[in-house]
Tab-separated table of C-alpha atoms in Angstrom:
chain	number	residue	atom	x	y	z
A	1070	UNK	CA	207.471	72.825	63.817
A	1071	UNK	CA	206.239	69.330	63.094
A	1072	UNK	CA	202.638	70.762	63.531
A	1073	UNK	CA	203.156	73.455	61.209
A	1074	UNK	CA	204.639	70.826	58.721
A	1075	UNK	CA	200.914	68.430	59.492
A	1076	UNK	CA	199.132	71.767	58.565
A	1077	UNK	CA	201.653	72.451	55.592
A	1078	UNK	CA	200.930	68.612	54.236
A	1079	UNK	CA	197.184	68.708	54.404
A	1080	UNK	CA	196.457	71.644	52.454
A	1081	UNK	CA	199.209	70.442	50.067
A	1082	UNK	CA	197.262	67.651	49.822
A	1083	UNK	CA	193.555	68.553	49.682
A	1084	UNK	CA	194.826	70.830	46.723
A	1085	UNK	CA	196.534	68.378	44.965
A	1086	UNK	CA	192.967	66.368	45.338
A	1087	UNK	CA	190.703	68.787	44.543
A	1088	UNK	CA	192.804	69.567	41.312
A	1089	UNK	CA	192.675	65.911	40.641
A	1090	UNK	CA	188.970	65.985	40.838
A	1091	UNK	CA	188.275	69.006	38.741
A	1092	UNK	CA	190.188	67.269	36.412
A	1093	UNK	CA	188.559	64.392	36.557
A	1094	UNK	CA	185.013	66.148	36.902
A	1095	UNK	CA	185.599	67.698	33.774
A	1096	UNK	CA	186.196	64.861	31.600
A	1097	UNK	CA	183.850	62.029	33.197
A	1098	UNK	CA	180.860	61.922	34.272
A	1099	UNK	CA	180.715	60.192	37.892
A	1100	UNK	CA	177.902	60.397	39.385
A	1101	UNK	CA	178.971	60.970	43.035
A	1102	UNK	CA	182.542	62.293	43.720
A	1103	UNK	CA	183.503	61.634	47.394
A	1104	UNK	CA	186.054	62.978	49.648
A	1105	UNK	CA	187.053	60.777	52.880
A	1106	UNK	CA	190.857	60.906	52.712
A	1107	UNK	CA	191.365	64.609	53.655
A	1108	UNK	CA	190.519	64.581	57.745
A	1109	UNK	CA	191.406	66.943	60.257
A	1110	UNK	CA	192.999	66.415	63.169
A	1111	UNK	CA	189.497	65.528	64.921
A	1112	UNK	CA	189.361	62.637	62.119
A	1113	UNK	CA	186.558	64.786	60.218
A	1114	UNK	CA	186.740	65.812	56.678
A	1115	UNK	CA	187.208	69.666	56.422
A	1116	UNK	CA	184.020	71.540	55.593
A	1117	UNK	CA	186.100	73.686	53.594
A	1118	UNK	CA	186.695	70.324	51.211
A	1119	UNK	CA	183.355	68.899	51.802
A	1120	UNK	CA	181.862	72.274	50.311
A	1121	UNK	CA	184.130	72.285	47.412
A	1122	UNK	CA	183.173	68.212	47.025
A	1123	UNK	CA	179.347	69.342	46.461
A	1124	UNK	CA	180.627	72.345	44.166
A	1125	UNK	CA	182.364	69.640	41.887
A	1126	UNK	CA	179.289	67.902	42.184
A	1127	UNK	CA	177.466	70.599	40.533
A	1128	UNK	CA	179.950	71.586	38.063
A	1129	UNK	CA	179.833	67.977	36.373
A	1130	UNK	CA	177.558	69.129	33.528
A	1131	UNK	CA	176.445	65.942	33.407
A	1132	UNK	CA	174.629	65.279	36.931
A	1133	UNK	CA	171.174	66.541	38.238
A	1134	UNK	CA	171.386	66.862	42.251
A	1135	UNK	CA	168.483	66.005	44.388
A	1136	UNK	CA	167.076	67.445	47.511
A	1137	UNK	CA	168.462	64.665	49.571
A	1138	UNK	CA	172.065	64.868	47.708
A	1139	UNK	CA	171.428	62.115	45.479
A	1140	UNK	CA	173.034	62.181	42.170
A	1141	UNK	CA	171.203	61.508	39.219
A	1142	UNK	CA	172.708	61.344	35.477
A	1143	UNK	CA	171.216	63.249	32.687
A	1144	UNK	CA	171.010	60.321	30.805
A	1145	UNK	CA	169.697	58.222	33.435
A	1146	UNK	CA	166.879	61.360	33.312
A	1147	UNK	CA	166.079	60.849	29.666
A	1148	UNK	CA	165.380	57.677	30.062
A	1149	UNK	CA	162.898	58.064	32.789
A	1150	UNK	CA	161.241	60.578	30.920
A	1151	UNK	CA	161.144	58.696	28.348
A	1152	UNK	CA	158.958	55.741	30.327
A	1153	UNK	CA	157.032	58.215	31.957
A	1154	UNK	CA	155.636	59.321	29.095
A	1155	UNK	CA	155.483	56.060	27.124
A	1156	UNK	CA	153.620	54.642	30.431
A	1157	UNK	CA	151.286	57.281	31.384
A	1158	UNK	CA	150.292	58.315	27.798
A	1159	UNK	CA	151.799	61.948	28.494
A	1160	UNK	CA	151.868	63.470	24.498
A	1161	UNK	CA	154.181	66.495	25.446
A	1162	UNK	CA	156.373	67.707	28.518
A	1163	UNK	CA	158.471	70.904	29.263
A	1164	UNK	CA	160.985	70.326	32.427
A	1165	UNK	CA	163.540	72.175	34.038
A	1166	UNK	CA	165.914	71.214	37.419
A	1167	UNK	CA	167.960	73.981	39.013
A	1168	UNK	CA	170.800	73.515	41.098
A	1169	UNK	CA	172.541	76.164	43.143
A	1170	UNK	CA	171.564	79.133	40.812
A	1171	UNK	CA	171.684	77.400	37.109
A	1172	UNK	CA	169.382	75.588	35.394
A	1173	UNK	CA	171.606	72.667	34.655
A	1174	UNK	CA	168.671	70.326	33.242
A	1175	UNK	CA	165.969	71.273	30.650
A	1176	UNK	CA	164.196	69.267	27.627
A	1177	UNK	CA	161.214	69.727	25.720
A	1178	UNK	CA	159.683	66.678	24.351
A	1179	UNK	CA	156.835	65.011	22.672
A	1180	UNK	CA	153.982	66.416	20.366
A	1181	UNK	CA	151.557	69.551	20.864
A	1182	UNK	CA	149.165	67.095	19.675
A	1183	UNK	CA	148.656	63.717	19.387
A	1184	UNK	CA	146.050	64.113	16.613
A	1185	UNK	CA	148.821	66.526	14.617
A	1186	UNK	CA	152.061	64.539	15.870
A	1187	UNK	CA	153.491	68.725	15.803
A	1188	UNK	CA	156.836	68.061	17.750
A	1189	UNK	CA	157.311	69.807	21.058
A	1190	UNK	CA	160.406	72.022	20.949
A	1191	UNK	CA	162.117	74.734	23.256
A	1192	UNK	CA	159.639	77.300	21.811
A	1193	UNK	CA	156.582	75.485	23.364
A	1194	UNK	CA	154.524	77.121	25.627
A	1195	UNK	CA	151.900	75.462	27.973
A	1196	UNK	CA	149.518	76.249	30.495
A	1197	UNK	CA	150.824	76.955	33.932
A	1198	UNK	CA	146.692	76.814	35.104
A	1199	UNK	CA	146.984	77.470	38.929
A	1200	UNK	CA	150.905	77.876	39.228
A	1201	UNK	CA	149.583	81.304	37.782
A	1202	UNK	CA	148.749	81.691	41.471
A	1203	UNK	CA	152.579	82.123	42.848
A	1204	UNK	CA	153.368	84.340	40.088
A	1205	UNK	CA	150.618	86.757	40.829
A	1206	UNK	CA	151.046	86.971	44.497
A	1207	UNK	CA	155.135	87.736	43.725
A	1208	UNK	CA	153.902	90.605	41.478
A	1209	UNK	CA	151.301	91.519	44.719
A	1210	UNK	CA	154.123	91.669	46.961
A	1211	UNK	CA	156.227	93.804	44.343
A	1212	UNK	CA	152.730	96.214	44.537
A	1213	UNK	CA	153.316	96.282	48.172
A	1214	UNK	CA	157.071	97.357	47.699
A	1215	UNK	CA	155.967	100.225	46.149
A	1216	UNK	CA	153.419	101.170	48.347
A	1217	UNK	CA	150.246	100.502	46.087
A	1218	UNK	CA	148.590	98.681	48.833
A	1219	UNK	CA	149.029	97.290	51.943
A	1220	UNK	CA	148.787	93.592	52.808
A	1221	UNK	CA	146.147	93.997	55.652
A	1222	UNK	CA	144.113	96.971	54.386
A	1223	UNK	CA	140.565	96.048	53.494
A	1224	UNK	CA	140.534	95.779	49.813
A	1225	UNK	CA	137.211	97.582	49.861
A	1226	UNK	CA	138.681	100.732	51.226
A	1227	UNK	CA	140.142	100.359	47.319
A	1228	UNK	CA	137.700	99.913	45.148
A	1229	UNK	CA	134.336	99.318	46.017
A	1230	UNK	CA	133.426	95.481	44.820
A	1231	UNK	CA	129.415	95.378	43.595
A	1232	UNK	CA	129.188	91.697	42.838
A	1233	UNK	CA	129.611	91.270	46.698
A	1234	UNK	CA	128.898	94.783	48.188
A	1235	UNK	CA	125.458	93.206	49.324
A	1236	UNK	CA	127.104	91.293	52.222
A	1237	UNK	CA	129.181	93.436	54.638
A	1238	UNK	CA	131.879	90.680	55.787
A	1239	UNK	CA	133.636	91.867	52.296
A	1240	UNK	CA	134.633	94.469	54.114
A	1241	UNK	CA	137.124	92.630	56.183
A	1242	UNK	CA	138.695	91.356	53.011
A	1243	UNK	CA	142.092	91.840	52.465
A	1244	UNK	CA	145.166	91.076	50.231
A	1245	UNK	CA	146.761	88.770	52.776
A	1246	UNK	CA	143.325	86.367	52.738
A	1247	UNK	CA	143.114	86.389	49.124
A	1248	UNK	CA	146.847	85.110	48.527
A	1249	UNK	CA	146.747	83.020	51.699
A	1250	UNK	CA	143.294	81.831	50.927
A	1251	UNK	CA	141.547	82.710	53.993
A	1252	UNK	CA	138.545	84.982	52.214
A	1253	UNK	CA	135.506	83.171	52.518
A	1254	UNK	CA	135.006	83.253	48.470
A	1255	UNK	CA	134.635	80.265	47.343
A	1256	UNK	CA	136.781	78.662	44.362
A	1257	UNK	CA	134.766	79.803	41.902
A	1258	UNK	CA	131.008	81.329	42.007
A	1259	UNK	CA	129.911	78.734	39.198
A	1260	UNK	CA	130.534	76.015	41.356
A	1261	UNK	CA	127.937	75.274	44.408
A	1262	UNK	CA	129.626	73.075	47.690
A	1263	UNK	CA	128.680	69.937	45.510
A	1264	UNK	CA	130.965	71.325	42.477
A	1265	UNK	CA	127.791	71.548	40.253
A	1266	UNK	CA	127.619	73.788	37.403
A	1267	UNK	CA	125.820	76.974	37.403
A	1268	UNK	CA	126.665	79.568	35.060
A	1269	UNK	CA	124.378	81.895	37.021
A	1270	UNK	CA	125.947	81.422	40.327
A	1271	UNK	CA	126.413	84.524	42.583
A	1272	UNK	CA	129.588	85.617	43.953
A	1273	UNK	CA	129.099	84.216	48.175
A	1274	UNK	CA	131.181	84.379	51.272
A	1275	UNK	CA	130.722	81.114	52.899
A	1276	UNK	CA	132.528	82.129	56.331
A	1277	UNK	CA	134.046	85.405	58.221
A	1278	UNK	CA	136.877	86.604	56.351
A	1279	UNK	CA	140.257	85.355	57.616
A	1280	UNK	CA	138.835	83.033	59.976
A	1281	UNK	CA	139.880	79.780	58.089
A	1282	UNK	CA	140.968	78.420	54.815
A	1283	UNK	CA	139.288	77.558	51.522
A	1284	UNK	CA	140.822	77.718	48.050
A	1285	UNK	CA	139.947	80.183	45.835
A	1286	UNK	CA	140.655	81.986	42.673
A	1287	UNK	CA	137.710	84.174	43.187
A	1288	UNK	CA	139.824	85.901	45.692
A	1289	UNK	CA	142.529	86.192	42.968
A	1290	UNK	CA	140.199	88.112	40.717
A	1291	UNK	CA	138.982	90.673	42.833
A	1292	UNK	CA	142.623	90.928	43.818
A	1293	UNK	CA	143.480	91.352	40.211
A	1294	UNK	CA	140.237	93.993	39.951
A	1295	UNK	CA	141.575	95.810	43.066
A	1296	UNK	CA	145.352	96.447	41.685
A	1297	UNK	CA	143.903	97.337	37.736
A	1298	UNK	CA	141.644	99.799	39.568
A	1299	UNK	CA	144.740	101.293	41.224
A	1300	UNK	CA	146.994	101.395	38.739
A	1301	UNK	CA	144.723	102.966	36.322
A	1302	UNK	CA	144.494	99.763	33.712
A	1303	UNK	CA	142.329	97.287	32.537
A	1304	UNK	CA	142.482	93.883	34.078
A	1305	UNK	CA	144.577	92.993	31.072
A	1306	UNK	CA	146.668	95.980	31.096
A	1307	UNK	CA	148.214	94.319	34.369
A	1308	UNK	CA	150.523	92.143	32.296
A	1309	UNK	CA	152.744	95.210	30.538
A	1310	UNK	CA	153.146	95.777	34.621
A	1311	UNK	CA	153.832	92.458	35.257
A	1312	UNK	CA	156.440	92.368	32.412
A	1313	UNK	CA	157.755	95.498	33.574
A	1314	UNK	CA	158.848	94.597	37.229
A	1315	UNK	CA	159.298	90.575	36.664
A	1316	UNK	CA	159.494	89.504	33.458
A	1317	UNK	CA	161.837	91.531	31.724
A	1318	UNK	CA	164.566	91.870	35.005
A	1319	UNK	CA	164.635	87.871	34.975
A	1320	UNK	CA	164.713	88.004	31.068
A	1321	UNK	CA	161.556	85.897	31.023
A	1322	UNK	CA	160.302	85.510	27.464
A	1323	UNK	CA	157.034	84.894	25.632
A	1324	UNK	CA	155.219	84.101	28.873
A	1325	UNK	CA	151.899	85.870	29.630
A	1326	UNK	CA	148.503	86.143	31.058
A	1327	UNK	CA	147.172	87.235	28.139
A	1328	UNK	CA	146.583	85.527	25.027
A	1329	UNK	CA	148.756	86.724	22.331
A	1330	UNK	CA	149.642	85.597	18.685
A	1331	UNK	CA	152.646	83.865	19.897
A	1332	UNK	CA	151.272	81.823	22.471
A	1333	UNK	CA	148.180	81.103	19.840
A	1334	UNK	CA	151.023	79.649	17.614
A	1335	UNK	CA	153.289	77.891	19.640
A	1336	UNK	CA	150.900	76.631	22.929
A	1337	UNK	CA	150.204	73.008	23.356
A	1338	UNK	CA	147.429	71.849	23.013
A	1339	UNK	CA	145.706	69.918	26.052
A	1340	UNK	CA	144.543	66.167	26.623
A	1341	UNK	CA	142.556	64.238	28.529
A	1342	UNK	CA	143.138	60.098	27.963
A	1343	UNK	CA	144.797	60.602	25.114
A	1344	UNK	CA	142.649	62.683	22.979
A	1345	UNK	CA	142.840	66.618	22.446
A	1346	UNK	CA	140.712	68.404	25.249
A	1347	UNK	CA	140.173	71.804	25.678
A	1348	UNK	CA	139.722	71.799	29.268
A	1349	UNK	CA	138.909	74.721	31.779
A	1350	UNK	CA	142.699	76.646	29.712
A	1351	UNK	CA	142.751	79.873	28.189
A	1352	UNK	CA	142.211	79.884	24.467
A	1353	UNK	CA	141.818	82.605	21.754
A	1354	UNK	CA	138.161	82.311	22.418
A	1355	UNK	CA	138.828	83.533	26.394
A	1356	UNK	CA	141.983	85.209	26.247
A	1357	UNK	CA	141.581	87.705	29.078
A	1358	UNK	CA	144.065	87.945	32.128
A	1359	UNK	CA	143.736	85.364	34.945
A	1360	UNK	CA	145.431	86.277	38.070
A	1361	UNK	CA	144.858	82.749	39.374
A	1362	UNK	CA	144.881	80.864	36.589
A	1363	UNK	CA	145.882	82.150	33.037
A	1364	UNK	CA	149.568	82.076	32.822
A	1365	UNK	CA	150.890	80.577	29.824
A	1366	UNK	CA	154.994	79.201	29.783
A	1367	UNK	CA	157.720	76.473	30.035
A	1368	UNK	CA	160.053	75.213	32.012
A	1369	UNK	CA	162.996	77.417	31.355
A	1370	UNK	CA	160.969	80.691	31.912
A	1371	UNK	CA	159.018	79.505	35.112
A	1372	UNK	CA	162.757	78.151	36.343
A	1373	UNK	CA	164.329	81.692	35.865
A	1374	UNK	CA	161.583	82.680	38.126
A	1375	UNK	CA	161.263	80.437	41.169
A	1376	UNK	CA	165.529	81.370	41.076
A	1377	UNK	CA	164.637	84.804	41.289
A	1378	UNK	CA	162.253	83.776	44.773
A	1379	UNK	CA	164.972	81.133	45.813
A	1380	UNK	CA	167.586	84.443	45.742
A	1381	UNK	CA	165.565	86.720	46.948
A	1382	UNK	CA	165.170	88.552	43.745
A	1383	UNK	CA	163.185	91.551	42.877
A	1384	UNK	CA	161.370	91.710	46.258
A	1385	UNK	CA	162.120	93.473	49.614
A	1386	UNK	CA	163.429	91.110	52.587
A	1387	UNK	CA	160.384	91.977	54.213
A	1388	UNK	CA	158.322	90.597	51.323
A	1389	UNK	CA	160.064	87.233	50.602
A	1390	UNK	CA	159.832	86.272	54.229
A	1391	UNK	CA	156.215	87.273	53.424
A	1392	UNK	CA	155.826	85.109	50.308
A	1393	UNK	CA	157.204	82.472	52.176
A	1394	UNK	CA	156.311	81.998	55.602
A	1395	UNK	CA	153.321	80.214	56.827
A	1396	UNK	CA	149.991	82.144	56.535
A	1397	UNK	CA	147.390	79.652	56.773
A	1398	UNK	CA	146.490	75.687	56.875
A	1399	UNK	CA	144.050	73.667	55.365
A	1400	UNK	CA	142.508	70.723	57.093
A	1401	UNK	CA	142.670	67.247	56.034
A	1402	UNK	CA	140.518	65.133	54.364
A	1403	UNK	CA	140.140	61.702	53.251
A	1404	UNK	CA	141.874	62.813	49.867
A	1405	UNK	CA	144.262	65.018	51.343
A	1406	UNK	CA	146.291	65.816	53.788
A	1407	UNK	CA	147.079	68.925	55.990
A	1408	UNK	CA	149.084	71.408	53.608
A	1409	UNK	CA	150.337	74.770	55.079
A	1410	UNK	CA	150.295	77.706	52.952
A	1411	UNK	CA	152.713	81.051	52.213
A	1412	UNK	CA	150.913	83.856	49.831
A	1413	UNK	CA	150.369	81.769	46.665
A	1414	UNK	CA	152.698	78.773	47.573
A	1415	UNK	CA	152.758	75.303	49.623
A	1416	UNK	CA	155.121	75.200	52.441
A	1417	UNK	CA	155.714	71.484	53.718
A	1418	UNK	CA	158.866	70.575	56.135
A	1419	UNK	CA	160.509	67.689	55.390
A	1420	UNK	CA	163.806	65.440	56.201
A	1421	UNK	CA	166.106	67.796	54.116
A	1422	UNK	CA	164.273	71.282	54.884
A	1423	UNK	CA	161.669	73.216	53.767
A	1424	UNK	CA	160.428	72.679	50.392
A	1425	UNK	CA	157.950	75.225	48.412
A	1426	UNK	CA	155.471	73.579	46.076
A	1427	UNK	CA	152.540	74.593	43.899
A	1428	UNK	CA	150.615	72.296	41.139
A	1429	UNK	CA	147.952	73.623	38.534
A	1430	UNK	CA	145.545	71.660	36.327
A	1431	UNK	CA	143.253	72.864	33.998
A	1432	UNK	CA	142.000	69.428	33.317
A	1433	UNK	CA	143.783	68.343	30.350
A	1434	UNK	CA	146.833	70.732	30.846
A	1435	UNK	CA	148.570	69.993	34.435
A	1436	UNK	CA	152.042	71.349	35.820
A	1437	UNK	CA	153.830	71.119	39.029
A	1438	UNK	CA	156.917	72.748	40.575
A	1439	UNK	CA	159.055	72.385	43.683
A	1440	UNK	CA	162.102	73.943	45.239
A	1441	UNK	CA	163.878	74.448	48.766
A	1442	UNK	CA	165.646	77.572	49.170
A	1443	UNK	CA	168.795	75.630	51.747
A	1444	UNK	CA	169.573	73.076	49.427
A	1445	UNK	CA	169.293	75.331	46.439
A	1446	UNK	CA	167.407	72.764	44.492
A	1447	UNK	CA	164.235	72.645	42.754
A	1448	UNK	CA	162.357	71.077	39.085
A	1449	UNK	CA	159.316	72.531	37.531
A	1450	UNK	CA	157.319	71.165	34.793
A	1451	UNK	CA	154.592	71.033	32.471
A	1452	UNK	CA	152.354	68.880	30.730
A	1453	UNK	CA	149.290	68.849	28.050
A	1454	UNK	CA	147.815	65.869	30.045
A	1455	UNK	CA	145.969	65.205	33.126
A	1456	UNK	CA	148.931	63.144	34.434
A	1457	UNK	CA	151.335	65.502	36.736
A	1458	UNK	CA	150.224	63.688	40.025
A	1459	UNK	CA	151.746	60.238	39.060
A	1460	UNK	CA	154.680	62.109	37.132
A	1461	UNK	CA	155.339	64.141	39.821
A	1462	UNK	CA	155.194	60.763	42.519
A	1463	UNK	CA	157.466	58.713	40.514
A	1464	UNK	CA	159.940	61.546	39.755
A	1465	UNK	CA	160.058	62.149	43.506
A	1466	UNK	CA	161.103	58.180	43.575
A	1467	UNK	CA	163.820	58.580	41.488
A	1468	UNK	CA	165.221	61.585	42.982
A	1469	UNK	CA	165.172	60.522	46.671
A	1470	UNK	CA	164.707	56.587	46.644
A	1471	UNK	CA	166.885	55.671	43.675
């Protein structure tokens, strides 16, 4: 009896608390709502209550949540943004955070062009440059769904490939290496070992296919050349497919591969220390799809996407675990350091879990994005500057360090 009346008081109580703090969640803005007073028998707090504490968390409309649980306050946000951008000379920025499912952060800030001073606004698009690269290999894995291809069939049993038909190790190539970077292409064929400039430059392998890792959006392209071929399309006409089985189920809007009037009116423009610069982007003037490196967006669109890959949206089990499990490394350097890689995506383990990452930079246009799948967390962003690194370092000091 007096055990049933314990049991009786406790949940009496946690409810009368929880109420209390929905109340209270809804009409302040507290930064970290804890719950020690609730304990069971064991002296613990109930994971029942301590998974309703994080929910309240969440629901406060006014609180970003980190990977590491930290709290951060939208306006304590703005005004880091604000800095940032102030410090590091960034003209205009596009951000998103998600937490558990929602986007419950986004702004769109600055000018298109310092020269111009056209605001930045919600319409905005920018260039995703090499974040175009996780996109791609989601719509890859979608062509594998439906049995287009196969991940480990030799791409050449596809289409024949006559820039590099002359040397027979391209017929080991498949669509695994290319989105894992394991090929043997290198990034691009303009660029020798040195990264000098040849316009000329002839499409190499530099090592057996599959055998170890080297970036490349060469790979991407013949990729790209491989799935058009199948499909029965121009290179371009892979974006209606592309907004067929991605865009349009996540409701993503005026985001494409392709140039197009709307992204020729609303895109900003890049910069490199402080002045307009065109950089290596897309433009009217070379408008043509991209696999690795065309994609043109914002925060809020990209966001609805990486929620569709942390719910396992769109693609078979069998293909997320794909997208996202470790499929090859590269080796450090002196600049670098070791970074494991999924099929067009980072993988790095850290204190609070796995985290997926991928950065682009065109030069003068430069983006970043990050989420982990357990904590249901994650930020993208973008920005017409060359600046993402030490945005992206000192955002990661606020979120975890603050």
């Amino acid at each position: 009896m007096f055990n049933q009346q314990k049991t009786k008081f406790r949940h009496l109580t946690s409810t009368t608390l929880l109420a209390l703090l929905i109340s209270i969640s809804s009409n302040a803005a507290w930064p970290i709502i804890a719950i020690d007073t609730i304990i069971e028998e064991s002296g613990k707090p109930t994971d029942s209550l301590m998974n309703q504490s994080k929910c309240i968390q969440v629901q406060n409309k006014d609180v970003i949540r980190s990977f590491n649980d930290h709290i951060i306050s939208k306006s304590e946000m703005d005004a880091f943004i604000k800095q940032q951008m102030d410090s590091l000379n960034m003209p205009g920025l596009s951000i998103a955070f998600i937490n558990n499912d929602k986007i419950v952060y986004h702004n769109a800030l600055g000018v298109k062009n310092n020269e111009t001073q056209e605001k930045v606004d919600n319409a905005t698009v920018f260039d995703a440059a090499s974040m175009s690269k996780t996109v791609f290999s989601f719509f890859t894995m979608k062509m594998v769904d439906d049995g287009l291809l196969a991940l480990d069939t030799p791409l050449y049993t596809y289409m024949e490939y006559p820039d590099i038909a002359y040397d027979e190790r391209y017929k080991l190539i498949t669509a695994r290496m290319v989105l894992s970077h394991t090929s043997g292409f290198p990034n691009w064929r303009f660029l020798d070992q040195k990264g000098n400039y040849n316009p000329d430059g002839k499409l190499t392998i530099q090592f057996e296919p599959g055998t170890k890792f080297q970036y490349s959006g060469e790979g991407y392209e013949y990729l790209a050349k491989v799935i058009s071929h199948l499909k029965g399309v121009e290179k371009n006409g892979l974006q209606g497919l592309i907004n067929t089985a991605i865009f349009e189920p996540l409701a993503i809007k005026n985001t494409s591969f392709v140039w197009n009037d709307y992204i020729e009116n609303h895109r900003a423009d890049g910069h490199l220390k402080g002045k307009p610069n065109k950089g290596y982007s897309s433009s009217a003037k070379d408008p043509n799809f991209k696999a690795s490196a065309s994609l043109q967006t914002e925060a809020k669109a990209f966001a609805n996407f990486l929620m569709a890959i942390m719910n396992n949206k769109i693609l078979s089990e069998k293909s997320h675990q794909e997208l996202l499990k470790i499929q090859s490394s590269s080796l450090a350097t002196k600049k670098s350091k070791e970074r494991k890689y999924g099929l067009g995506i980072v993988i790095e383990e850290s204190d609070y879990g796995t985290n997926y990452f991928h950065g682009g930079d065109n030069l003068s246009n430069t983006a970043f994005y990050m989420f982990n799948k357990e904590k249901k967390v994650g930020y993208v962003f973008f920005t017409n500057s060359e600046h993402n690194d030490s945005f992206n370092k000192n955002l990661l000091k606020l979120m975890m360090y603050k």
